Coordinates of C-alpha atoms in Angstrom, one line a residue:
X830 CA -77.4 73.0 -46.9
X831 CA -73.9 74.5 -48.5
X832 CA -75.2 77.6 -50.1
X833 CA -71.9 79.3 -52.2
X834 CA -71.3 82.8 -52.4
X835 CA -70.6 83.5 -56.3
X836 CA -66.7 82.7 -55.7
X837 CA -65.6 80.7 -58.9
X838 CA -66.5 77.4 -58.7
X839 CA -67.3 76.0 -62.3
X840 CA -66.8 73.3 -64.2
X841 CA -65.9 72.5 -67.8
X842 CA -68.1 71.0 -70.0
X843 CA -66.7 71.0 -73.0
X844 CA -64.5 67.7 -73.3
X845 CA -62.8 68.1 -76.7
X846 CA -59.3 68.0 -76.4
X847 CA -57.8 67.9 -80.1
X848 CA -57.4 71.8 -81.1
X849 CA -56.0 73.1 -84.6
X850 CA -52.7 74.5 -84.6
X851 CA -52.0 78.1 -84.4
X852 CA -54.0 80.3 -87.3
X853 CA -51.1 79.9 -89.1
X854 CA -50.7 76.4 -89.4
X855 CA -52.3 73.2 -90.8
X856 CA -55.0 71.9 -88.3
X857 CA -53.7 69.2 -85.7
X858 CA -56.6 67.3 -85.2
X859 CA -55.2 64.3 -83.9
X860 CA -53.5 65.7 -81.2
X861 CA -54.7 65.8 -77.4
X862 CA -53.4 68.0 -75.4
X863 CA -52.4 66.5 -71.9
X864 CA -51.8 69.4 -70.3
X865 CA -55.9 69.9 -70.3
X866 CA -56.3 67.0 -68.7
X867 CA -54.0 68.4 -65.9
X868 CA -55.7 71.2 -65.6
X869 CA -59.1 69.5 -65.7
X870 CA -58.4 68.2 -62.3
X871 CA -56.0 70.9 -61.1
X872 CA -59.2 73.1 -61.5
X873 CA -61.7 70.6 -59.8
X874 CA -59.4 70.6 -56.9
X875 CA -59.4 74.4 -56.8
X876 CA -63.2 74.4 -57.0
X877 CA -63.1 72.4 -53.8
X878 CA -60.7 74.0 -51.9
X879 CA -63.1 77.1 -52.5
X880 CA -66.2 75.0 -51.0
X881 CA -64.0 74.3 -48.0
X882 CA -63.2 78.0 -47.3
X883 CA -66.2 79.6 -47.5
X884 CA -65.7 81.2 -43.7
X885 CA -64.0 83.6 -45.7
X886 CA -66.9 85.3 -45.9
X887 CA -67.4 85.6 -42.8
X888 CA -64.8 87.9 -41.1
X889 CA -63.3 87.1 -37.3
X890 CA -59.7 88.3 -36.1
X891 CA -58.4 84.6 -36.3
X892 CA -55.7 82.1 -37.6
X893 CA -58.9 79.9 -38.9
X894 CA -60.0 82.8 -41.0
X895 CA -56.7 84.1 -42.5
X896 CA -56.0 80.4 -43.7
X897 CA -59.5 80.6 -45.6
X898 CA -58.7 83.8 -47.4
X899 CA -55.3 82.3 -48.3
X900 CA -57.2 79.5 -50.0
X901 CA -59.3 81.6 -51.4
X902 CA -56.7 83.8 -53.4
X903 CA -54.7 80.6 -54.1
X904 CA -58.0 79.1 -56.1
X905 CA -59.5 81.5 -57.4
X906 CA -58.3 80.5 -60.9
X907 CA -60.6 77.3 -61.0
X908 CA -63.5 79.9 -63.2
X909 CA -61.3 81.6 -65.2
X910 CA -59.2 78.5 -66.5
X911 CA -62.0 76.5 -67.4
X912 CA -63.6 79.4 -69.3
X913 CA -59.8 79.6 -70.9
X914 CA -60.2 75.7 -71.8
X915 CA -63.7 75.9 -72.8
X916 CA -62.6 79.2 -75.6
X917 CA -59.4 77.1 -76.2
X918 CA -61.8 74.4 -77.9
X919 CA -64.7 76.1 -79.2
X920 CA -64.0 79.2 -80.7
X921 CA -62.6 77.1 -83.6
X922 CA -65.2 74.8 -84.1
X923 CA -66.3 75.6 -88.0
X924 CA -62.7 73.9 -88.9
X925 CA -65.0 70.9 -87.2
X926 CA -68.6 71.2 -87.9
X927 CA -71.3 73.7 -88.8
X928 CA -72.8 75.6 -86.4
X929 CA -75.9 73.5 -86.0
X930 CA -73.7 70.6 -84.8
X931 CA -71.9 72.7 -82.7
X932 CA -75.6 73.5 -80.9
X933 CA -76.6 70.2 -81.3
X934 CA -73.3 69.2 -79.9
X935 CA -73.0 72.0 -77.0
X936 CA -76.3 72.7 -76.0
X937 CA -77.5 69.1 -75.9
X938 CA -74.9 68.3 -73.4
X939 CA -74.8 71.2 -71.3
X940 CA -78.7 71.7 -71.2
X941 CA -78.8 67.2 -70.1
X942 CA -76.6 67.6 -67.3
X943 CA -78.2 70.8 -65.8
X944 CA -81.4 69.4 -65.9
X945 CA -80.4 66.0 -64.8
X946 CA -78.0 67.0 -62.1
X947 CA -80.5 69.9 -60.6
X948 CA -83.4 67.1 -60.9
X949 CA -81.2 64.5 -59.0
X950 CA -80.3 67.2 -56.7
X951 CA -83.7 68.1 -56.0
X952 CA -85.3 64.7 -55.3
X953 CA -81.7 64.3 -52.9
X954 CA -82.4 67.2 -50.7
X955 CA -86.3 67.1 -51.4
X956 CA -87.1 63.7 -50.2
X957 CA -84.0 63.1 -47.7
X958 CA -83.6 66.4 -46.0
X959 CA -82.3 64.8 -42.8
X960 CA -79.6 63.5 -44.6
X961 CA -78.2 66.7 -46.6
X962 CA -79.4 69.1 -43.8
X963 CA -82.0 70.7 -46.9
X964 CA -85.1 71.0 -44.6
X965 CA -86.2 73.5 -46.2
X966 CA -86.2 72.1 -49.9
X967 CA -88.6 69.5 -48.5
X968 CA -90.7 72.0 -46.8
X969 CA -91.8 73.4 -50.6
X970 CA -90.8 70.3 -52.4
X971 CA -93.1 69.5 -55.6
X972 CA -92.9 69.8 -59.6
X973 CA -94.0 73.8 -59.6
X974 CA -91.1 74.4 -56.6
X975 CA -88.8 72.5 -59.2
X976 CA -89.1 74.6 -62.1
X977 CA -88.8 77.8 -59.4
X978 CA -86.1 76.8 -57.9
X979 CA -84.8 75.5 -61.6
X980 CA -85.1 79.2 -63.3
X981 CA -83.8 80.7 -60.2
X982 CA -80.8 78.6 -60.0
X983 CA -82.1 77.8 -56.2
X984 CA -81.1 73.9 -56.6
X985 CA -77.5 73.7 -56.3
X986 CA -75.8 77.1 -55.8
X987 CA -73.0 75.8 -57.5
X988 CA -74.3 75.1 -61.0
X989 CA -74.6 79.0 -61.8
X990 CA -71.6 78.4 -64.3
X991 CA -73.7 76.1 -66.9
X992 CA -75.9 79.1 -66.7
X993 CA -73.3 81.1 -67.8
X994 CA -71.6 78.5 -70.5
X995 CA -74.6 78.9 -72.1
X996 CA -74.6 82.6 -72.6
X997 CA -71.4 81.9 -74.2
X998 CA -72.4 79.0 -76.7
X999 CA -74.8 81.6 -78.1
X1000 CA -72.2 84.4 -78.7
X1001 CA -69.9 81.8 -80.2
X1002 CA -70.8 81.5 -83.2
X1003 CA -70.4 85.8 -83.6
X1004 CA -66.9 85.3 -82.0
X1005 CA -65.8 82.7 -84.0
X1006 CA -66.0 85.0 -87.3
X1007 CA -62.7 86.9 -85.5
X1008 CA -60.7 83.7 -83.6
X1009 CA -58.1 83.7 -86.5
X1010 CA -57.9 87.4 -86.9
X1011 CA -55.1 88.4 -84.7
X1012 CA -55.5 92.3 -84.7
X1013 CA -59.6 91.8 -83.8
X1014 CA -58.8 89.3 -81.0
X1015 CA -56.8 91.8 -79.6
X1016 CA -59.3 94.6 -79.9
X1017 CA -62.1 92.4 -78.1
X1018 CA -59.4 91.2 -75.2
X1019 CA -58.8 95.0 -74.4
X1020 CA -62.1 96.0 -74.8
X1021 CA -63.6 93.4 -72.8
X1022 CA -60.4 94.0 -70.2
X1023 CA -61.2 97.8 -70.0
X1024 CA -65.0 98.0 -69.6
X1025 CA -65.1 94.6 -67.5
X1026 CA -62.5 95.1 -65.2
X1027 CA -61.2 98.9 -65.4
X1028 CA -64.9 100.2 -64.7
X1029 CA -65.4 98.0 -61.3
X1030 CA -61.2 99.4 -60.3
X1031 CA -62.4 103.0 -61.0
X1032 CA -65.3 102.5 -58.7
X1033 CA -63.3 100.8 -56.3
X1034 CA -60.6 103.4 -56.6
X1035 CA -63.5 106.2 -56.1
X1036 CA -64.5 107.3 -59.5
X1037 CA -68.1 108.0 -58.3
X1038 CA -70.7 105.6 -60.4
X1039 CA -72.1 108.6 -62.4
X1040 CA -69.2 109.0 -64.6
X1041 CA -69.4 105.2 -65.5
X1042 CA -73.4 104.7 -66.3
X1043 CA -72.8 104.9 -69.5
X1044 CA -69.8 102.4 -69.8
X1045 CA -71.8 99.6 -67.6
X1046 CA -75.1 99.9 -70.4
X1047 CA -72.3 97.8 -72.9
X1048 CA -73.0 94.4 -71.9
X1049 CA -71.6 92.2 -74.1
X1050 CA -67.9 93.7 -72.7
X1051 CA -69.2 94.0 -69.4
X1052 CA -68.2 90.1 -69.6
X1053 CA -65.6 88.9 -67.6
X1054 CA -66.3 85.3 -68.6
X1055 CA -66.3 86.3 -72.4
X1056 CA -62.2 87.7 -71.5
X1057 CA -61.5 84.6 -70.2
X1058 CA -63.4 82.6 -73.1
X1059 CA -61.5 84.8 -75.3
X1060 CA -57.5 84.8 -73.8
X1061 CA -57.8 80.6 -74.3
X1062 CA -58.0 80.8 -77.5
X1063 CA -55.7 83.8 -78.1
X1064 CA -52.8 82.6 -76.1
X1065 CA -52.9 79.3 -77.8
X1066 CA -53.4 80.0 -81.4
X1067 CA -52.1 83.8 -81.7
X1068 CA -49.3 84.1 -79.1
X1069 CA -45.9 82.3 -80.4
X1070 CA -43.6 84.0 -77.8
X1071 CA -42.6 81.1 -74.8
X1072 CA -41.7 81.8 -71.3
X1073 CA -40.4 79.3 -69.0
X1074 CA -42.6 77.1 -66.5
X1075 CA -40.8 78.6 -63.6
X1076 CA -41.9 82.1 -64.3
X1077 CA -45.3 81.5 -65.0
X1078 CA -45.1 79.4 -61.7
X1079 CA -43.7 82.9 -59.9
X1080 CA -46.1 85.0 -61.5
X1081 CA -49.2 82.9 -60.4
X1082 CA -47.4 82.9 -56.6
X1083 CA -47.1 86.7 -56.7
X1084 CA -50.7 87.4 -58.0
X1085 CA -52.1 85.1 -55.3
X1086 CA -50.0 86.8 -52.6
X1087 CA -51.4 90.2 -54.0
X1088 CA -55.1 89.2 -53.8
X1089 CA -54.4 87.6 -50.5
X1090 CA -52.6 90.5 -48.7
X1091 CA -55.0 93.1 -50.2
X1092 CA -58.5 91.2 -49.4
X1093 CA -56.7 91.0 -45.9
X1094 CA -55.7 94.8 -45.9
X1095 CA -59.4 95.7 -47.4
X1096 CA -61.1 93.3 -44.5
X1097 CA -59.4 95.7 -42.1
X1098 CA -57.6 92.8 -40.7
X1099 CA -54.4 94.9 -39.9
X1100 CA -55.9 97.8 -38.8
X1101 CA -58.3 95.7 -36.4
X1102 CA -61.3 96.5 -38.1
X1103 CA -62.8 93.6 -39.0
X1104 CA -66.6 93.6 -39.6
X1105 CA -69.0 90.3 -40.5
X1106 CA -69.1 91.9 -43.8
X1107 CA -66.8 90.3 -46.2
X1108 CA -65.6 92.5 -48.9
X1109 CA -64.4 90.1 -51.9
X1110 CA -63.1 92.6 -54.6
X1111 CA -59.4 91.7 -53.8
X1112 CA -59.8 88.4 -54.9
X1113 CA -62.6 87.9 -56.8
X1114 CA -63.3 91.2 -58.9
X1115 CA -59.4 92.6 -59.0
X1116 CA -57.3 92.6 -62.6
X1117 CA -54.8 90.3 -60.2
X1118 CA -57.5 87.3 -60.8
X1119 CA -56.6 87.6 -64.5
X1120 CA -53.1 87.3 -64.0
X1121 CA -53.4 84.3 -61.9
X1122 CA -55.4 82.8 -64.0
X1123 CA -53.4 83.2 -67.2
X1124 CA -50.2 82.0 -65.4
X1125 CA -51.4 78.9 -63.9
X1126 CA -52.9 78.5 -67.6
X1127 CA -50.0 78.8 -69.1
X1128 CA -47.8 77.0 -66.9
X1129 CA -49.5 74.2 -67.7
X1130 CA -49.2 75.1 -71.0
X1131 CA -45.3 74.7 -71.0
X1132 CA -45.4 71.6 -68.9
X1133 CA -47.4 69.9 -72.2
X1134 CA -43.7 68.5 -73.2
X1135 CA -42.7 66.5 -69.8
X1136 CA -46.7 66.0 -69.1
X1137 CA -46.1 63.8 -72.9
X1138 CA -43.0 62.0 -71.3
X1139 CA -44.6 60.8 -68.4
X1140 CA -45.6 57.2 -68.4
X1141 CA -48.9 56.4 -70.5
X1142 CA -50.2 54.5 -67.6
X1143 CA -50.0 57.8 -65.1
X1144 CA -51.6 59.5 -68.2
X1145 CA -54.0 56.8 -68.6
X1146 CA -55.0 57.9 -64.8
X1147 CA -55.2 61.6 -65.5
X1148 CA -57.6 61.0 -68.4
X1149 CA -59.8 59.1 -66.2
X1150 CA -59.6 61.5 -63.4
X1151 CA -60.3 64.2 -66.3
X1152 CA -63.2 62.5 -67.9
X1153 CA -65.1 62.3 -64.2
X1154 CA -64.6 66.4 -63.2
X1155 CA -67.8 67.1 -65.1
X1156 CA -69.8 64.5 -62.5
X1157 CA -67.7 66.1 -59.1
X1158 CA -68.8 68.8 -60.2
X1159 CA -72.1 68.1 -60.4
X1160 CA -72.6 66.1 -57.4
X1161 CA -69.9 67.1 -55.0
X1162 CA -72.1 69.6 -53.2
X1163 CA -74.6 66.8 -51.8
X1164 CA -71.4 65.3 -50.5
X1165 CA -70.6 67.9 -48.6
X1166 CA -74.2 68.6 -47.2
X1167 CA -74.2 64.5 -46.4
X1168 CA -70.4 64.9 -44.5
X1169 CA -71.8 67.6 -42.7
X1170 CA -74.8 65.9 -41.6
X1171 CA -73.7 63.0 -40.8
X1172 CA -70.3 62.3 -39.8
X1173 CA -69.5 63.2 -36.4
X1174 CA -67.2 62.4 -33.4
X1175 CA -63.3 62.8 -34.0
X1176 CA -63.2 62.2 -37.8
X1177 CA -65.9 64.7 -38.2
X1178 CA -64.6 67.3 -36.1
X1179 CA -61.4 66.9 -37.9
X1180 CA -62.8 67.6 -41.2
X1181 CA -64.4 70.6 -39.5
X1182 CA -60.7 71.8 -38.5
X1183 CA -58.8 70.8 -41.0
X1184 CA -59.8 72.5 -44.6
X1185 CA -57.4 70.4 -46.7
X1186 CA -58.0 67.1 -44.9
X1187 CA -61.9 68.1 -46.2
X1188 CA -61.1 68.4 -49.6
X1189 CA -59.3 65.6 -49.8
X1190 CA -62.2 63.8 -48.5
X1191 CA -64.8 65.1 -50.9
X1192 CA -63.0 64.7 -54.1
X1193 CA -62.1 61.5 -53.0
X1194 CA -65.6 60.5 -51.8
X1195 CA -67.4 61.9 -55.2
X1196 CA -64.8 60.9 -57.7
X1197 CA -64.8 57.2 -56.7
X1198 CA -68.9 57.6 -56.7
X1199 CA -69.0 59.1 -60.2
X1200 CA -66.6 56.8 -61.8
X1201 CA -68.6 54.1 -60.4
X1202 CA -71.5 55.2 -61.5
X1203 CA -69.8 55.6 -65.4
X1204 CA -68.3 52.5 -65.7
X1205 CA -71.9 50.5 -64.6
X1206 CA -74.2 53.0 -67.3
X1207 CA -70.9 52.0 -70.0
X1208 CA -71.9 48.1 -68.8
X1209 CA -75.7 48.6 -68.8
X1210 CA -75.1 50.4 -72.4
X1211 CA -72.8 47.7 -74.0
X1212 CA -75.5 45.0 -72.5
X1213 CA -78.5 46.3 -74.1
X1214 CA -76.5 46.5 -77.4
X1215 CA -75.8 43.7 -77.1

């Protein structure tokens, strides 16, 4: 079974895409922003392209490895955008609704599809362990093992983000009170950025832990998700200033040349010091992430005006594409486990070799499932109306 090491893979789950205008405009409720949609996927595809690098973590003086810590700076944005969407939508929401539909709303649909998607999960790898390589799920499978492995997060590795949504919906409603007030936005992004960040760099640059106790007892701003949840709303609603596509498309280069150089120079990969322990701070803990993640946010962001012009059909496709990233997400693990399992010979050692031929395989493979599976629950639904 495909166990994930807490890289970034995540999901959004929050699929409105009318937002209000800036604080300082009229609410725009009518418009959709296709640039989300784009990024929906953009994201998904980074989440993959994490799941098929995961030798990362496991350090060897080889081409193979070098190529998965590459991947791994390049998508390591897929958490941090989707937290940037999910602030984006929500932080807003009492120019929708009250805060008890915004529960109802949120809660409901996030608490369904962990439940669902861990139970579904669990029965997969519970009752056919031959077939997802989850021997030993079977060997303690049962209702009490369920609920374990359920609290625990012990299912599917890779659902640890609903976890964390959730954290977030509760705080929302305290947030909310400051999303149109500019000056306190900015006080809780540099908070947040200086205890969240600057505490883990001052340990990493040598500031012994001692010193820092007392910062790391604060934590709501020990949050990096919170950051993110915050800088999607802020940089849509608060920040008027535009910069080009192309930079944002530079900056988002440099910052994943950074992380990758540095987790290779950390790794002792120049110095020929490699050990079988992974150290992940250069990609995955460093202020760099937060760059990346903004620019590839934002690039998308500037795009919004060609992403209008192109055809309604291609943006017909992105929507659908958009509307089925919750189910890859979901379900693209027991993919992976069944691939590995099963497919053999020369296509399956070709998706052993090559990383990107894999992901294009999985997303494939899931996305054609869980659009499938949509469209015939819309048909069952309409019948029984009916």
């Amino acid at each position: 079974m495909v166990t994930m090491p807490d890289t970034g893979a995540v999901m959004v789950v929050d699929d409105d895409k009318t937002v209000a205008g800036s604080a300082h405009t009229a609410p725009d409720t009518q418009r959709r922003w296709v640039f989300v949609d784009v990024l929906n996927v953009v994201a998904c595809l980074a989440v993959i392209l994490l799941h098929v690098s995961l030798n990362a973590f496991s350090p060897e003086p080889s081409r193979t490895w070098v190529e998965a810590v590459a991947f791994q700076a390049v998508g390591i944005f897929a958490v941090p955008v989707y937290f940037m969407i999910s602030g984006m939508n929500l932080l807003g929401y009492q120019r929708r609704y009250s805060t008890r539909t915004f529960f109802r709303k949120r809660l409901w649909r996030v608490g369904k599809a962990l439940v669902l998607a861990s139970l579904v999960c669990y029965l997969l790898f519970g009752l056919f362990p031959s077939a997802f390589g989850t021997q030993a799920v079977a060997d303690s499978f049962g209702p009490v093992d369920f609920v374990k492995r359920f609290l625990a997060d012990d299912i599917n590795s890779f659902y640890w983000f609903l976890y964390s949504i959730i954290y977030l919906y509760m705080i929302t409603p305290l947030l909310s009170l400051a999303a149109d007030d500019k000056r306190l936005m900015q006080y809780l992004i540099v908070v947040d950025f200086a205890i969240a960040w600057g505490v883990p760099l001052l340990e990493r640059l040598g500031v012994a832990e001692r010193y820092l106790e007392s910062l790391l007892h604060w934590p709501l701003y020990m949050s990096q998700d919170m950051l993110y949840f915050l800088l999607g709303y802020y940089l849509i609603h608060h920040v008027e200033w535009r910069v080009p596509a192309w930079v944002w498309l530079l900056v988002a280069g440099a910052a994943a040349a950074v992380m990758f150089g540095t987790a290779l120079w950390t790794n002792g990969y120049f110095s020929g010091g490699l050990s079988g322990e992974y150290h992940n701070y250069a990609v995955n803990g460093s202020p760099v992430r937060v760059v990346e993640s903004v620019a590839v946010f934002m690039l998308l962001r500037e795009c919004e005006p060609r992403l209008r012009a192109v055809p309604e059909r291609a943006r017909g496709l992105i929507r659908v594409l958009s509307g089925a990233v919750l189910g890859v997400y979901l379900f693209h693990l027991p993919v992976i486990n069944w691939l590995t399992a099963n497919v053999h010979g020369a296509f399956g050692d070709a998706l052993a070799r090559y990383p990107l031929l894999r992901l294009v395989v999985i997303y494939a493979v899931t996305v054609v499932i869980v659009i499938a599976v949509k469209r015939l629950i819309a048909v069952a639904r309409n019948a029984i109306r009916r």
